[in-house]
GROMACS .gro file of C-alpha atoms in nm:
model
  342
    1UNK     CA    1  -1.970  -1.830   0.691
    2UNK     CA    2  -1.737  -1.617   0.902
    3UNK     CA    3  -1.898  -1.277   0.951
    4UNK     CA    4  -1.563  -1.093   0.947
    5UNK     CA    5  -1.370  -1.033   0.626
    6UNK     CA    6  -1.073  -0.838   0.487
    7UNK     CA    7  -1.229  -0.585   0.246
    8UNK     CA    8  -1.107  -0.488  -0.097
    9UNK     CA    9  -0.954  -0.142  -0.107
   10UNK     CA   10  -1.228  -0.006  -0.337
   11UNK     CA   11  -1.500  -0.077  -0.080
   12UNK     CA   12  -1.631   0.238   0.094
   13UNK     CA   13  -1.365   0.411   0.299
   14UNK     CA   14  -1.400   0.638   0.601
   15UNK     CA   15  -1.058   0.798   0.576
   16UNK     CA   16  -0.692   0.783   0.478
   17UNK     CA   17  -0.383   0.806   0.700
   18UNK     CA   18  -0.057   0.979   0.613
   19UNK     CA   19   0.251   0.978   0.836
   20UNK     CA   20   0.421   1.313   0.772
   21UNK     CA   21   0.791   1.349   0.678
   22UNK     CA   22   1.030   1.544   0.900
   23UNK     CA   23   1.398   1.619   0.936
   24UNK     CA   24   1.462   1.312   1.147
   25UNK     CA   25   1.361   1.076   0.867
   26UNK     CA   26   1.552   0.954   0.563
   27UNK     CA   27   1.384   1.240   0.375
   28UNK     CA   28   1.613   1.499   0.534
   29UNK     CA   29   1.809   1.561   0.212
   30UNK     CA   30   1.494   1.627   0.007
   31UNK     CA   31   1.251   1.739   0.275
   32UNK     CA   32   1.107   2.031   0.075
   33UNK     CA   33   1.044   1.811  -0.228
   34UNK     CA   34   0.876   1.527  -0.036
   35UNK     CA   35   0.671   1.776   0.166
   36UNK     CA   36   0.538   1.912  -0.163
   37UNK     CA   37   0.437   1.559  -0.261
   38UNK     CA   38   0.257   1.514   0.071
   39UNK     CA   39   0.075   1.845   0.019
   40UNK     CA   40  -0.041   1.727  -0.324
   41UNK     CA   41  -0.157   1.397  -0.172
   42UNK     CA   42  -0.343   1.587   0.100
   43UNK     CA   43  -0.512   1.810  -0.157
   44UNK     CA   44  -0.628   1.512  -0.360
   45UNK     CA   45  -0.737   1.295  -0.066
   46UNK     CA   46  -0.941   1.568   0.106
   47UNK     CA   47  -1.148   1.615  -0.210
   48UNK     CA   48  -1.297   1.273  -0.143
   49UNK     CA   49  -1.268   1.176   0.224
   50UNK     CA   50  -1.123   1.265   0.565
   51UNK     CA   51  -0.748   1.260   0.622
   52UNK     CA   52  -0.565   1.161   0.941
   53UNK     CA   53  -0.207   1.288   0.960
   54UNK     CA   54   0.038   1.150   1.214
   55UNK     CA   55   0.324   1.392   1.275
   56UNK     CA   56   0.569   1.480   1.553
   57UNK     CA   57   0.518   1.849   1.471
   58UNK     CA   58   0.145   1.921   1.456
   59UNK     CA   59   0.170   2.301   1.460
   60UNK     CA   60   0.423   2.319   1.177
   61UNK     CA   61   0.236   2.058   0.974
   62UNK     CA   62  -0.091   2.245   1.022
   63UNK     CA   63   0.065   2.571   0.906
   64UNK     CA   64   0.217   2.404   0.599
   65UNK     CA   65  -0.119   2.257   0.499
   66UNK     CA   66  -0.327   2.563   0.583
   67UNK     CA   67  -0.115   2.769   0.344
   68UNK     CA   68  -0.209   2.543   0.054
   69UNK     CA   69  -0.540   2.371   0.129
   70UNK     CA   70  -0.880   2.537   0.119
   71UNK     CA   71  -1.063   2.589   0.449
   72UNK     CA   72  -1.309   2.319   0.340
   73UNK     CA   73  -1.021   2.075   0.285
   74UNK     CA   74  -0.862   2.166   0.618
   75UNK     CA   75  -1.191   2.081   0.790
   76UNK     CA   76  -1.136   1.722   0.673
   77UNK     CA   77  -0.785   1.701   0.820
   78UNK     CA   78  -0.712   1.563   1.168
   79UNK     CA   79  -0.359   1.597   1.304
   80UNK     CA   80  -0.220   1.360   1.567
   81UNK     CA   81   0.108   1.441   1.740
   82UNK     CA   82   0.328   1.136   1.770
   83UNK     CA   83   0.700   1.051   1.740
   84UNK     CA   84   0.783   0.862   1.419
   85UNK     CA   85   1.077   0.692   1.249
   86UNK     CA   86   0.955   0.729   0.891
   87UNK     CA   87   0.653   0.779   0.667
   88UNK     CA   88   0.535   0.441   0.533
   89UNK     CA   89   0.180   0.427   0.670
   90UNK     CA   90   0.091   0.130   0.447
   91UNK     CA   91   0.323  -0.089   0.645
   92UNK     CA   92   0.282   0.039   0.999
   93UNK     CA   93  -0.087   0.130   0.974
   94UNK     CA   94  -0.366  -0.104   1.092
   95UNK     CA   95  -0.564  -0.334   0.861
   96UNK     CA   96  -0.942  -0.307   0.869
   97UNK     CA   97  -1.175  -0.605   0.905
   98UNK     CA   98  -1.543  -0.551   0.831
   99UNK     CA   99  -1.856  -0.754   0.905
  100UNK     CA  100  -2.044  -0.910   0.617
  101UNK     CA  101  -2.386  -0.829   0.759
  102UNK     CA  102  -2.298  -0.460   0.786
  103UNK     CA  103  -2.364  -0.446   1.159
  104UNK     CA  104  -2.126  -0.330   1.427
  105UNK     CA  105  -1.817  -0.538   1.485
  106UNK     CA  106  -1.557  -0.390   1.249
  107UNK     CA  107  -1.207  -0.389   1.393
  108UNK     CA  108  -0.850  -0.285   1.321
  109UNK     CA  109  -0.559  -0.528   1.333
  110UNK     CA  110  -0.229  -0.401   1.471
  111UNK     CA  111   0.045  -0.628   1.338
  112UNK     CA  112   0.412  -0.596   1.426
  113UNK     CA  113   0.610  -0.367   1.196
  114UNK     CA  114   0.983  -0.436   1.232
  115UNK     CA  115   1.130  -0.226   0.951
  116UNK     CA  116   1.091  -0.483   0.672
  117UNK     CA  117   1.281  -0.759   0.846
  118UNK     CA  118   1.489  -0.543   1.084
  119UNK     CA  119   1.649  -0.340   0.801
  120UNK     CA  120   1.558   0.000   0.949
  121UNK     CA  121   1.461   0.145   1.290
  122UNK     CA  122   1.088   0.095   1.342
  123UNK     CA  123   1.001   0.096   1.714
  124UNK     CA  124   0.833   0.439   1.702
  125UNK     CA  125   0.633   0.354   1.391
  126UNK     CA  126   0.527   0.021   1.540
  127UNK     CA  127   0.379   0.212   1.836
  128UNK     CA  128   0.170   0.457   1.627
  129UNK     CA  129  -0.143   0.241   1.615
  130UNK     CA  130  -0.157   0.184   1.991
  131UNK     CA  131  -0.095   0.555   2.053
  132UNK     CA  132  -0.383   0.642   1.819
  133UNK     CA  133  -0.608   0.392   1.992
  134UNK     CA  134  -0.525   0.520   2.341
  135UNK     CA  135  -0.606   0.873   2.224
  136UNK     CA  136  -0.942   0.763   2.083
  137UNK     CA  137  -0.846   0.861   1.728
  138UNK     CA  138  -0.926   0.529   1.555
  139UNK     CA  139  -1.267   0.450   1.403
  140UNK     CA  140  -1.283   0.089   1.529
  141UNK     CA  141  -1.143  -0.111   1.821
  142UNK     CA  142  -0.776  -0.208   1.780
  143UNK     CA  143  -0.672  -0.572   1.819
  144UNK     CA  144  -0.314  -0.648   1.920
  145UNK     CA  145  -0.144  -0.882   1.671
  146UNK     CA  146   0.213  -0.781   1.753
  147UNK     CA  147   0.309  -1.146   1.789
  148UNK     CA  148   0.304  -1.165   1.406
  149UNK     CA  149   0.504  -0.953   1.160
  150UNK     CA  150   0.292  -0.831   0.869
  151UNK     CA  151   0.314  -0.518   0.655
  152UNK     CA  152   0.004  -0.384   0.482
  153UNK     CA  153   0.188  -0.365   0.151
  154UNK     CA  154   0.253  -0.739   0.159
  155UNK     CA  155  -0.112  -0.848   0.134
  156UNK     CA  156  -0.385  -0.765  -0.117
  157UNK     CA  157  -0.753  -0.861  -0.084
  158UNK     CA  158  -1.022  -0.907  -0.347
  159UNK     CA  159  -1.291  -0.871  -0.079
  160UNK     CA  160  -1.426  -1.218  -0.155
  161UNK     CA  161  -1.200  -1.427   0.063
  162UNK     CA  162  -0.881  -1.440  -0.143
  163UNK     CA  163  -0.562  -1.281  -0.011
  164UNK     CA  164  -0.268  -1.238  -0.249
  165UNK     CA  165   0.090  -1.224  -0.124
  166UNK     CA  166   0.443  -1.312  -0.233
  167UNK     CA  167   0.672  -1.589  -0.117
  168UNK     CA  168   0.971  -1.354  -0.142
  169UNK     CA  169   0.835  -1.120   0.127
  170UNK     CA  170   0.650  -1.339   0.375
  171UNK     CA  171   0.922  -1.604   0.378
  172UNK     CA  172   1.207  -1.350   0.397
  173UNK     CA  173   1.445  -1.348   0.696
  174UNK     CA  174   1.353  -1.176   1.023
  175UNK     CA  175   0.978  -1.178   0.959
  176UNK     CA  176   0.817  -1.479   1.129
  177UNK     CA  177   1.082  -1.749   1.153
  178UNK     CA  178   1.079  -2.033   1.235
  179UNK     CA  179   0.725  -2.053   1.093
  180UNK     CA  180   0.700  -2.243   0.765
  181UNK     CA  181   0.506  -2.135   0.459
  182UNK     CA  182   0.216  -2.357   0.570
  183UNK     CA  183   0.230  -2.205   0.920
  184UNK     CA  184   0.226  -1.850   0.781
  185UNK     CA  185  -0.060  -1.931   0.548
  186UNK     CA  186  -0.257  -2.063   0.843
  187UNK     CA  187  -0.192  -1.743   1.035
  188UNK     CA  188  -0.308  -1.530   0.742
  189UNK     CA  189  -0.626  -1.735   0.696
  190UNK     CA  190  -0.707  -1.710   1.065
  191UNK     CA  191  -0.613  -1.350   1.135
  192UNK     CA  192  -0.747  -1.200   0.810
  193UNK     CA  193  -1.055  -1.428   0.808
  194UNK     CA  194  -0.974  -1.536   0.453
  195UNK     CA  195  -1.074  -1.845   0.257
  196UNK     CA  196  -0.748  -1.889   0.069
  197UNK     CA  197  -0.403  -1.742   0.014
  198UNK     CA  198  -0.257  -1.707  -0.336
  199UNK     CA  199   0.123  -1.703  -0.324
  200UNK     CA  200   0.298  -1.531  -0.614
  201UNK     CA  201   0.643  -1.671  -0.683
  202UNK     CA  202   0.784  -1.405  -0.918
  203UNK     CA  203   0.806  -1.030  -0.975
  204UNK     CA  204   1.083  -0.876  -0.765
  205UNK     CA  205   1.169  -0.517  -0.860
  206UNK     CA  206   1.533  -0.415  -0.859
  207UNK     CA  207   1.604  -0.187  -0.563
  208UNK     CA  208   1.306  -0.307  -0.359
  209UNK     CA  209   1.394  -0.326   0.010
  210UNK     CA  210   1.056  -0.470   0.118
  211UNK     CA  211   1.156  -0.813  -0.015
  212UNK     CA  212   0.883  -0.802  -0.275
  213UNK     CA  213   0.560  -0.644  -0.155
  214UNK     CA  214   0.254  -0.747  -0.354
  215UNK     CA  215   0.144  -0.383  -0.390
  216UNK     CA  216   0.445  -0.310  -0.611
  217UNK     CA  217   0.360  -0.576  -0.872
  218UNK     CA  218  -0.003  -0.699  -0.864
  219UNK     CA  219  -0.321  -0.524  -0.748
  220UNK     CA  220  -0.682  -0.634  -0.727
  221UNK     CA  221  -0.965  -0.445  -0.899
  222UNK     CA  222  -1.341  -0.505  -0.929
  223UNK     CA  223  -1.489  -0.780  -1.145
  224UNK     CA  224  -1.211  -1.034  -1.082
  225UNK     CA  225  -0.951  -0.804  -1.235
  226UNK     CA  226  -0.579  -0.809  -1.161
  227UNK     CA  227  -0.354  -0.523  -1.268
  228UNK     CA  228   0.007  -0.630  -1.291
  229UNK     CA  229   0.345  -0.494  -1.395
  230UNK     CA  230   0.449  -0.626  -1.735
  231UNK     CA  231   0.798  -0.616  -1.881
  232UNK     CA  232   0.824  -0.641  -2.259
  233UNK     CA  233   1.186  -0.528  -2.299
  234UNK     CA  234   1.403  -0.837  -2.342
  235UNK     CA  235   1.705  -0.624  -2.254
  236UNK     CA  236   1.562  -0.535  -1.911
  237UNK     CA  237   1.693  -0.740  -1.617
  238UNK     CA  238   1.330  -0.790  -1.506
  239UNK     CA  239   1.216  -0.956  -1.828
  240UNK     CA  240   1.237  -1.327  -1.741
  241UNK     CA  241   1.105  -1.290  -1.387
  242UNK     CA  242   0.807  -1.077  -1.488
  243UNK     CA  243   0.721  -1.305  -1.780
  244UNK     CA  244   0.713  -1.588  -1.525
  245UNK     CA  245   0.482  -1.373  -1.308
  246UNK     CA  246   0.254  -1.318  -1.606
  247UNK     CA  247   0.237  -1.692  -1.674
  248UNK     CA  248   0.148  -1.761  -1.312
  249UNK     CA  249  -0.129  -1.499  -1.320
  250UNK     CA  250  -0.268  -1.655  -1.639
  251UNK     CA  251  -0.288  -1.989  -1.458
  252UNK     CA  252  -0.480  -1.855  -1.158
  253UNK     CA  253  -0.853  -1.905  -1.111
  254UNK     CA  254  -1.104  -1.733  -0.890
  255UNK     CA  255  -1.280  -1.922  -0.612
  256UNK     CA  256  -1.556  -2.011  -0.858
  257UNK     CA  257  -1.306  -2.141  -1.114
  258UNK     CA  258  -1.301  -1.851  -1.361
  259UNK     CA  259  -0.982  -1.697  -1.502
  260UNK     CA  260  -0.895  -1.348  -1.390
  261UNK     CA  261  -0.925  -1.048  -1.617
  262UNK     CA  262  -0.562  -0.939  -1.652
  263UNK     CA  263  -0.462  -0.579  -1.725
  264UNK     CA  264  -0.090  -0.519  -1.783
  265UNK     CA  265   0.075  -0.202  -1.659
  266UNK     CA  266   0.393  -0.075  -1.825
  267UNK     CA  267   0.728  -0.115  -1.657
  268UNK     CA  268   0.865   0.238  -1.609
  269UNK     CA  269   1.189   0.311  -1.790
  270UNK     CA  270   1.477   0.253  -1.551
  271UNK     CA  271   1.525   0.530  -1.292
  272UNK     CA  272   1.857   0.549  -1.109
  273UNK     CA  273   1.987   0.719  -0.797
  274UNK     CA  274   2.356   0.735  -0.884
  275UNK     CA  275   2.414   0.377  -1.005
  276UNK     CA  276   2.132   0.225  -0.800
  277UNK     CA  277   1.816   0.128  -0.987
  278UNK     CA  278   1.502   0.238  -0.804
  279UNK     CA  279   1.188   0.020  -0.780
  280UNK     CA  280   0.955   0.246  -0.979
  281UNK     CA  281   0.612   0.092  -1.039
  282UNK     CA  282   0.267   0.199  -1.154
  283UNK     CA  283   0.102  -0.076  -0.948
  284UNK     CA  284   0.145   0.134  -0.633
  285UNK     CA  285  -0.167   0.342  -0.693
  286UNK     CA  286  -0.408   0.452  -0.417
  287UNK     CA  287  -0.782   0.389  -0.441
  288UNK     CA  288  -1.013   0.651  -0.287
  289UNK     CA  289  -1.391   0.663  -0.266
  290UNK     CA  290  -1.421   0.861  -0.587
  291UNK     CA  291  -1.075   0.850  -0.739
  292UNK     CA  292  -0.754   0.660  -0.796
  293UNK     CA  293  -0.424   0.839  -0.738
  294UNK     CA  294  -0.174   0.716  -0.996
  295UNK     CA  295   0.202   0.756  -0.947
  296UNK     CA  296   0.384   0.914  -1.239
  297UNK     CA  297   0.755   0.928  -1.313
  298UNK     CA  298   0.808   1.201  -1.572
  299UNK     CA  299   0.772   0.949  -1.857
  300UNK     CA  300   0.480   1.081  -2.064
  301UNK     CA  301   0.407   0.772  -2.274
  302UNK     CA  302   0.437   0.526  -1.986
  303UNK     CA  303   0.258   0.758  -1.744
  304UNK     CA  304  -0.036   0.805  -1.980
  305UNK     CA  305  -0.065   0.434  -2.054
  306UNK     CA  306  -0.070   0.355  -1.683
  307UNK     CA  307  -0.331   0.622  -1.610
  308UNK     CA  308  -0.558   0.494  -1.886
  309UNK     CA  309  -0.523   0.130  -1.783
  310UNK     CA  310  -0.589   0.199  -1.415
  311UNK     CA  311  -0.884   0.423  -1.503
  312UNK     CA  312  -1.034   0.140  -1.710
  313UNK     CA  313  -1.016  -0.092  -1.409
  314UNK     CA  314  -1.203   0.154  -1.185
  315UNK     CA  315  -1.488   0.302  -1.392
  316UNK     CA  316  -1.661   0.592  -1.222
  317UNK     CA  317  -1.348   0.697  -1.037
  318UNK     CA  318  -1.134   0.993  -1.140
  319UNK     CA  319  -0.775   0.896  -1.225
  320UNK     CA  320  -0.550   1.163  -1.073
  321UNK     CA  321  -0.176   1.166  -1.153
  322UNK     CA  322   0.063   1.242  -0.867
  323UNK     CA  323   0.434   1.292  -0.936
  324UNK     CA  324   0.618   1.015  -0.748
  325UNK     CA  325   0.972   1.095  -0.865
  326UNK     CA  326   1.071   1.210  -0.516
  327UNK     CA  327   0.893   0.925  -0.335
  328UNK     CA  328   1.083   0.666  -0.538
  329UNK     CA  329   1.414   0.801  -0.403
  330UNK     CA  330   1.330   0.617  -0.081
  331UNK     CA  331   1.214   0.308  -0.273
  332UNK     CA  332   0.837   0.353  -0.237
  333UNK     CA  333   0.539   0.517  -0.403
  334UNK     CA  334   0.189   0.646  -0.330
  335UNK     CA  335   0.026   0.332  -0.192
  336UNK     CA  336   0.323   0.276   0.037
  337UNK     CA  337   0.275   0.620   0.195
  338UNK     CA  338  -0.094   0.574   0.276
  339UNK     CA  339  -0.337   0.351   0.465
  340UNK     CA  340  -0.711   0.352   0.423
  341UNK     CA  341  -0.973   0.294   0.691
  342UNK     CA  342  -1.306   0.129   0.604
   0.00000   0.00000   0.00000
């Protein structure tokens, strides 16, 4: 068996990366509000593990954090000065591969990030990983995979050789054309050292500009568990598509032929920015060594149901709510803002 593998997110982590917002990003109109969200994320993350923050303004970012974090928490923060386009570390950060025998040989994969199919400027963010590596700030050697476009939010691993993704994203324009679905699957199997790829055909959130990242609709959890967004409102435009997603999930089997344990997450009540529906989702939670950070949207019943369901999937981890109502204004949530290192 291949000694390298793509770990599940709940396997032991050695740190989390954030890429800090600034006035030159799309957050300019709500910079104070999103900075508050990043402070809350930093407070929660540093309770459990080290935090690497990439920012073009290290002194200002340090002062902002030092005013709110304890000295003990600040000792777990490393700041790296670097020019950036935006803040979505999940998609420009490197993916970790580990070795099954636990010996040395772990590595980080640096895929090309092109702004979700050339929708947004991304050249600075695509260079972050190589800048970190050159500065000696990464925990493992960095492999250059910039000949292949892949965002971290578009793939999900169960840690046992299965990688989940969506046809909508990986086959979308300006990713890896002219490669076919079979070609792309072969690349994923080879580069992520996986045994199989499960392609999900349904579950596109209105307002999603990633073309359907897996981490907005379906997430892996221990014991062959899949958490997924469920839509029970027949009047919601998502209803038919997400019922089709549910049926596909019910048909899936693990590598040993068993059905998955399926845990439905509520669909948040519609949130709009003017007349534009935003892609709010509870599936975009972040797993830490001792906790799970759960996005909330100011909807007490839905928020509480999501927290309880996610907590049940990760026994022994503290479920910590983080208000994501500002994050969703730029069409993402907590998982999208973060990348873990194993």
